[in-house]
mmCIF file of C-alpha atoms in Angstrom:
data_model
loop_
_atom_site.group_PDB
_atom_site.id
_atom_site.type_symbol
_atom_site.label_atom_id
_atom_site.label_comp_id
_atom_site.label_asym_id
_atom_site.label_seq_id
_atom_site.Cartn_x
_atom_site.Cartn_y
_atom_site.Cartn_z
ATOM 1 C CA MET A 1083 0.046 -0.140 -0.157
ATOM 2 C CA SER A 1084 1.730 3.370 -1.060
ATOM 3 C CA MET A 1085 1.519 6.494 1.369
ATOM 4 C CA SER A 1086 -1.087 8.047 -0.766
ATOM 5 C CA ASP A 1087 -3.621 5.195 -0.150
ATOM 6 C CA SER A 1088 -2.862 5.240 3.674
ATOM 7 C CA GLU A 1089 -3.668 8.823 3.825
ATOM 8 C CA ASN A 1090 -6.972 8.144 1.835
ATOM 9 C CA THR A 1091 -7.911 5.256 3.916
ATOM 10 C CA LYS A 1092 -7.383 7.406 6.995
ATOM 11 C CA GLY A 1093 -9.394 10.277 5.721
ATOM 12 C CA HIS A 1094 -12.367 7.853 4.877
ATOM 13 C CA GLY A 1095 -12.038 5.241 8.042
ATOM 14 C CA GLU A 1096 -11.064 7.617 10.722
ATOM 15 C CA SER A 1097 -12.600 10.499 12.162
ATOM 16 C CA VAL A 1098 -10.575 13.464 12.426
ATOM 17 C CA PRO A 1099 -10.087 14.807 16.142
ATOM 18 C CA GLU A 1100 -11.474 18.184 16.663
ATOM 19 C CA ASP A 1101 -9.245 21.363 17.388
ATOM 20 C CA PRO A 1102 -9.415 21.734 21.177
ATOM 21 C CA GLU A 1103 -8.560 25.602 20.912
ATOM 22 C CA HIS A 1104 -12.078 25.969 18.732
ATOM 23 C CA SER A 1105 -14.353 23.556 20.834
ATOM 24 C CA ALA A 1106 -13.550 24.278 24.342
ATOM 25 C CA PRO A 1107 -14.690 27.659 24.766
ATOM 26 C CA GLU A 1108 -18.119 27.184 22.885
ATOM 27 C CA SER A 1109 -19.017 24.321 25.424
ATOM 28 C CA GLN A 1110 -18.179 26.434 28.520
ATOM 29 C CA GLU A 1111 -20.172 29.455 27.603
ATOM 30 C CA GLN A 1112 -23.382 26.809 26.924
ATOM 31 C CA GLU A 1113 -22.503 25.179 30.471
ATOM 32 C CA GLY A 1114 -21.774 28.510 32.169
ATOM 33 C CA LEU A 1115 -24.866 30.648 31.124
ATOM 34 C CA THR A 1116 -26.971 31.633 33.902
ATOM 35 C CA VAL A 1117 -30.469 33.149 34.271
ATOM 36 C CA ASP A 1118 -29.199 36.583 34.949
ATOM 37 C CA ASP A 1119 -27.126 36.445 31.643
ATOM 38 C CA ILE A 1120 -30.486 35.454 29.874
ATOM 39 C CA LEU A 1121 -32.385 38.329 31.822
ATOM 40 C CA ASP A 1122 -29.022 40.948 30.720
ATOM 41 C CA THR A 1123 -29.314 40.110 27.192
ATOM 42 C CA PRO A 1124 -30.729 42.947 25.219
ATOM 43 C CA GLN A 1125 -34.469 42.727 23.398
ATOM 44 C CA SER A 1126 -34.717 42.762 19.903
ATOM 45 C CA PRO A 1127 -36.464 46.233 18.619
ATOM 46 C CA ASP A 1128 -39.792 44.212 17.732
ATOM 47 C CA ALA A 1129 -39.764 42.783 21.453
ATOM 48 C CA GLU A 1130 -39.181 46.323 23.044
ATOM 49 C CA THR A 1131 -42.098 47.494 20.956
ATOM 50 C CA ALA A 1132 -44.408 44.871 22.063
ATOM 51 C CA ASP A 1133 -43.591 45.151 25.397
ATOM 52 C CA ALA A 1134 -44.247 49.234 25.261
ATOM 53 C CA ALA A 1135 -47.603 48.784 23.361
ATOM 54 C CA SER A 1136 -48.474 45.882 26.172
ATOM 55 C CA SER A 1137 -47.575 48.610 29.007
ATOM 56 C CA GLN A 1138 -49.814 51.321 27.428
ATOM 57 C CA ASP A 1139 -52.797 49.113 27.234
ATOM 58 C CA ASP A 1140 -52.681 48.105 30.651
ATOM 59 C CA ALA A 1141 -52.228 51.619 31.819
ATOM 60 C CA ALA A 1142 -54.935 53.191 29.594
ATOM 61 C CA PRO A 1143 -58.068 52.029 31.424
ATOM 62 C CA ALA A 1144 -56.405 52.864 35.044
ATOM 63 C CA GLY A 1145 -55.592 56.645 33.688
ATOM 64 C CA ALA A 1146 -59.035 56.904 31.913
ATOM 65 C CA GLY A 1147 -60.883 56.116 34.861
ATOM 66 C CA ALA A 1148 -58.823 58.350 37.217
ATOM 67 C CA ALA A 1149 -59.745 61.319 34.830
ATOM 68 C CA GLN A 1150 -63.190 60.247 34.893
ATOM 69 C CA ARG A 1151 -63.282 60.451 38.812
ATOM 70 C CA LEU A 1152 -61.516 63.901 38.649
ATOM 71 C CA ALA A 1153 -64.284 65.338 36.239
ATOM 72 C CA ASP A 1154 -67.209 64.202 38.252
ATOM 73 C CA GLU A 1155 -65.602 65.512 41.266
ATOM 74 C CA ARG A 1156 -64.974 68.974 39.771
ATOM 75 C CA LEU A 1157 -68.707 68.873 38.236
ATOM 76 C CA GLU A 1158 -70.160 68.078 41.708
ATOM 77 C CA ASP A 1159 -68.057 70.999 42.965
ATOM 78 C CA LEU A 1160 -69.351 73.365 40.471
ATOM 79 C CA ARG A 1161 -72.948 72.315 41.034
ATOM 80 C CA ARG A 1162 -72.294 73.226 44.819
ATOM 81 C CA LEU A 1163 -71.064 76.375 44.143
ATOM 82 C CA GLN A 1164 -74.079 77.207 42.024
ATOM 83 C CA ALA A 1165 -76.535 76.089 44.475
ATOM 84 C CA GLU A 1166 -74.732 78.312 47.114
ATOM 85 C CA PHE A 1167 -75.088 81.059 44.717
ATOM 86 C CA VAL A 1168 -78.549 80.821 43.866
ATOM 87 C CA ASN A 1169 -79.238 80.498 47.733
ATOM 88 C CA PHE A 1170 -77.014 83.576 48.451
ATOM 89 C CA LYS A 1171 -78.635 85.507 45.653
ATOM 90 C CA ASN A 1172 -82.346 85.023 47.058
ATOM 91 C CA ARG A 1173 -80.985 85.791 50.739
ATOM 92 C CA THR A 1174 -79.621 89.128 49.249
ATOM 93 C CA ALA A 1175 -82.883 89.942 47.653
ATOM 94 C CA ARG A 1176 -85.135 88.870 50.828
ATOM 95 C CA GLU A 1177 -82.652 91.355 52.692
ATOM 96 C CA LYS A 1178 -83.024 94.017 50.332
ATOM 97 C CA ASP A 1179 -86.919 93.986 50.342
ATOM 98 C CA GLN A 1180 -87.056 93.548 54.031
ATOM 99 C CA LEU A 1181 -84.538 96.708 54.469
ATOM 100 C CA ARG A 1182 -86.605 98.545 52.235
ATOM 101 C CA ASP A 1183 -89.805 98.167 53.996
ATOM 102 C CA PHE A 1184 -88.098 99.132 56.935
ATOM 103 C CA VAL A 1185 -86.603 102.423 55.584
ATOM 104 C CA SER A 1186 -90.277 103.144 54.201
ATOM 105 C CA GLY A 1187 -92.179 102.039 57.450
ATOM 106 C CA GLU A 1188 -90.050 104.374 59.372
ATOM 107 C CA LEU A 1189 -90.535 107.160 56.774
ATOM 108 C CA ILE A 1190 -94.280 106.468 56.688
ATOM 109 C CA ALA A 1191 -94.653 106.303 60.685
ATOM 110 C CA ALA A 1192 -93.060 110.045 61.018
ATOM 111 C CA LEU A 1193 -95.566 110.731 58.687
ATOM 112 C CA LEU A 1194 -98.769 108.844 60.753
ATOM 113 C CA PRO A 1195 -100.056 112.315 62.341
ATOM 114 C CA VAL A 1196 -99.947 114.164 58.851
ATOM 115 C CA LEU A 1197 -102.099 111.232 57.540
ATOM 116 C CA ASP A 1198 -104.484 111.137 60.437
ATOM 117 C CA ASP A 1199 -104.776 114.817 59.863
ATOM 118 C CA VAL A 1200 -105.571 114.261 56.005
ATOM 119 C CA ASP A 1201 -108.445 111.700 57.139
ATOM 120 C CA ALA A 1202 -109.780 113.750 59.551
ATOM 121 C CA ALA A 1203 -109.994 116.821 57.309
ATOM 122 C CA ARG A 1204 -111.531 114.427 54.464
ATOM 123 C CA LYS A 1205 -114.087 113.061 56.568
ATOM 124 C CA ALA A 1206 -115.014 116.866 57.833
ATOM 125 C CA GLY A 1207 -115.408 118.102 54.196
ATOM 126 C CA ASP A 1208 -112.486 120.335 54.264
ATOM 127 C CA LEU A 1209 -110.725 118.534 51.532
ATOM 128 C CA THR A 1210 -113.311 118.068 48.786
ATOM 129 C CA GLU A 1211 -111.556 120.787 46.454
ATOM 130 C CA GLY A 1212 -108.673 123.055 46.479
ATOM 131 C CA PRO A 1213 -105.311 123.251 46.868
ATOM 132 C CA PHE A 1214 -104.865 121.607 50.164
ATOM 133 C CA ALA A 1215 -106.944 118.543 48.772
ATOM 134 C CA ALA A 1216 -104.565 118.557 45.725
ATOM 135 C CA ILE A 1217 -101.671 118.234 48.062
ATOM 136 C CA ALA A 1218 -103.107 115.510 50.276
ATOM 137 C CA THR A 1219 -103.725 113.297 47.100
ATOM 138 C CA LYS A 1220 -100.392 113.738 45.974
ATOM 139 C CA LEU A 1221 -98.885 112.781 49.151
ATOM 140 C CA GLU A 1222 -100.890 109.711 49.409
ATOM 141 C CA ASP A 1223 -100.119 108.726 45.882
ATOM 142 C CA ALA A 1224 -96.504 108.935 46.448
ATOM 143 C CA LEU A 1225 -96.406 106.808 49.472
ATOM 144 C CA GLY A 1226 -98.510 104.168 47.983
ATOM 145 C CA LYS A 1227 -96.066 103.967 45.244
ATOM 146 C CA LYS A 1228 -93.606 103.396 47.945
ATOM 147 C CA GLY A 1229 -95.648 100.328 48.942
ATOM 148 C CA LEU A 1230 -98.108 101.832 51.233
ATOM 149 C CA THR A 1231 -101.628 100.539 51.714
ATOM 150 C CA ARG A 1232 -104.267 101.145 54.423
ATOM 151 C CA ILE A 1233 -105.528 98.533 57.072
ATOM 152 C CA GLY A 1234 -108.895 98.385 58.011
ATOM 153 C CA GLU A 1235 -112.409 98.089 56.073
ATOM 154 C CA VAL A 1236 -115.765 97.554 57.377
ATOM 155 C CA GLY A 1237 -116.976 94.391 56.855
ATOM 156 C CA GLU A 1238 -113.722 92.538 57.013
ATOM 157 C CA SER A 1239 -113.053 89.726 59.095
ATOM 158 C CA PHE A 1240 -111.226 90.861 62.632
ATOM 159 C CA ASP A 1241 -107.496 89.774 62.592
ATOM 160 C CA PRO A 1242 -105.745 90.433 65.731
ATOM 161 C CA ASN A 1243 -102.530 91.129 63.511
ATOM 162 C CA ILE A 1244 -103.594 94.021 61.871
ATOM 163 C CA HIS A 1245 -106.528 95.104 63.816
ATOM 164 C CA GLU A 1246 -106.723 96.603 67.528
ATOM 165 C CA ALA A 1247 -110.264 96.142 68.898
ATOM 166 C CA VAL A 1248 -111.164 99.138 70.744
ATOM 167 C CA LEU A 1249 -114.886 98.443 71.496
ATOM 168 C CA GLN A 1250 -117.510 95.449 70.471
ATOM 169 C CA GLN A 1251 -120.788 96.873 68.794
ATOM 170 C CA PRO A 1252 -124.040 95.108 68.734
ATOM 171 C CA THR A 1253 -125.235 95.261 65.172
ATOM 172 C CA ASP A 1254 -127.316 93.351 62.556
ATOM 173 C CA GLU A 1255 -125.495 95.248 59.859
ATOM 174 C CA VAL A 1256 -122.265 93.457 60.101
ATOM 175 C CA ALA A 1257 -121.887 89.759 60.640
ATOM 176 C CA PRO A 1258 -120.203 88.988 64.208
ATOM 177 C CA ASP A 1259 -116.292 89.095 64.630
ATOM 178 C CA HIS A 1260 -116.218 91.189 61.629
ATOM 179 C CA VAL A 1261 -115.194 95.339 61.546
ATOM 180 C CA SER A 1262 -118.335 97.208 62.311
ATOM 181 C CA MET A 1263 -116.350 100.398 62.523
ATOM 182 C CA VAL A 1264 -112.855 101.999 61.700
ATOM 183 C CA LEU A 1265 -111.948 104.559 64.510
ATOM 184 C CA ARG A 1266 -108.281 105.025 63.174
ATOM 185 C CA SER A 1267 -106.786 103.590 59.832
ATOM 186 C CA GLY A 1268 -103.764 101.243 60.059
ATOM 187 C CA PHE A 1269 -100.883 101.232 57.576
ATOM 188 C CA ARG A 1270 -98.668 98.545 56.239
ATOM 189 C CA VAL A 1271 -95.528 98.738 53.843
ATOM 190 C CA GLY A 1272 -95.052 95.324 51.996
ATOM 191 C CA ASN A 1273 -95.456 92.871 54.790
ATOM 192 C CA ARG A 1274 -94.885 95.208 57.660
ATOM 193 C CA VAL A 1275 -97.629 96.422 59.796
ATOM 194 C CA VAL A 1276 -96.384 100.041 60.742
ATOM 195 C CA ARG A 1277 -99.946 100.694 62.631
ATOM 196 C CA ALA A 1278 -102.677 98.387 63.415
ATOM 197 C CA ALA A 1279 -106.212 99.493 62.810
ATOM 198 C CA GLN A 1280 -108.298 100.478 65.549
ATOM 199 C CA VAL A 1281 -111.651 99.269 65.089
ATOM 200 C CA ALA A 1282 -115.141 98.393 66.423
ATOM 201 C CA VAL A 1283 -115.983 94.542 66.318
ATOM 202 C CA ALA A 1284 -119.419 93.628 65.871
ATOM 203 C CA ALA A 1285 -121.304 91.548 68.108
ATOM 204 C CA GLN A 1286 -124.390 89.588 68.106
ATOM 205 C CA PRO A 1287 -127.258 92.133 69.480
#
């Protein structure tokens, strides 16, 4: 057998040993791979994109719920402030009306003697015509525009809140417990009674 045949036989019948310098490091790397090494391995761009999309999907419902709760709280605060403003506006309007009635009542209270004189002169027939009759009419009209109304009419039901009973008068002309005579007119401004009317109350004859 020649040298060349021996070499050919070795090439076909015997396995050529691997080079230890090339095979050993690869085997050691596979055997020495740990969990930390796997976790520290950088992700591919596709994997990073998928993870980011998943995180956004998980956070979106929670963020939307928090925004809705905040919007509901702000709406409730707005409604409460609106209700408080309406109550304040109504209370201010009532206080304004009460103050106006009080001031007008004080002014009319100072003019009560003048109004009593006007009534007396009218009953006596002294204010049927002339300049004083015109002045009395203008005064009563001006006070009426400020809310002045007279209290006390014959035939109306007796009310202790607006009437002052001076005497009882037996009569058939008026029903019992009704005003049979007005001795002195009363006055009211708005809901405030400035002076009760002095009246006679009808009684059963």
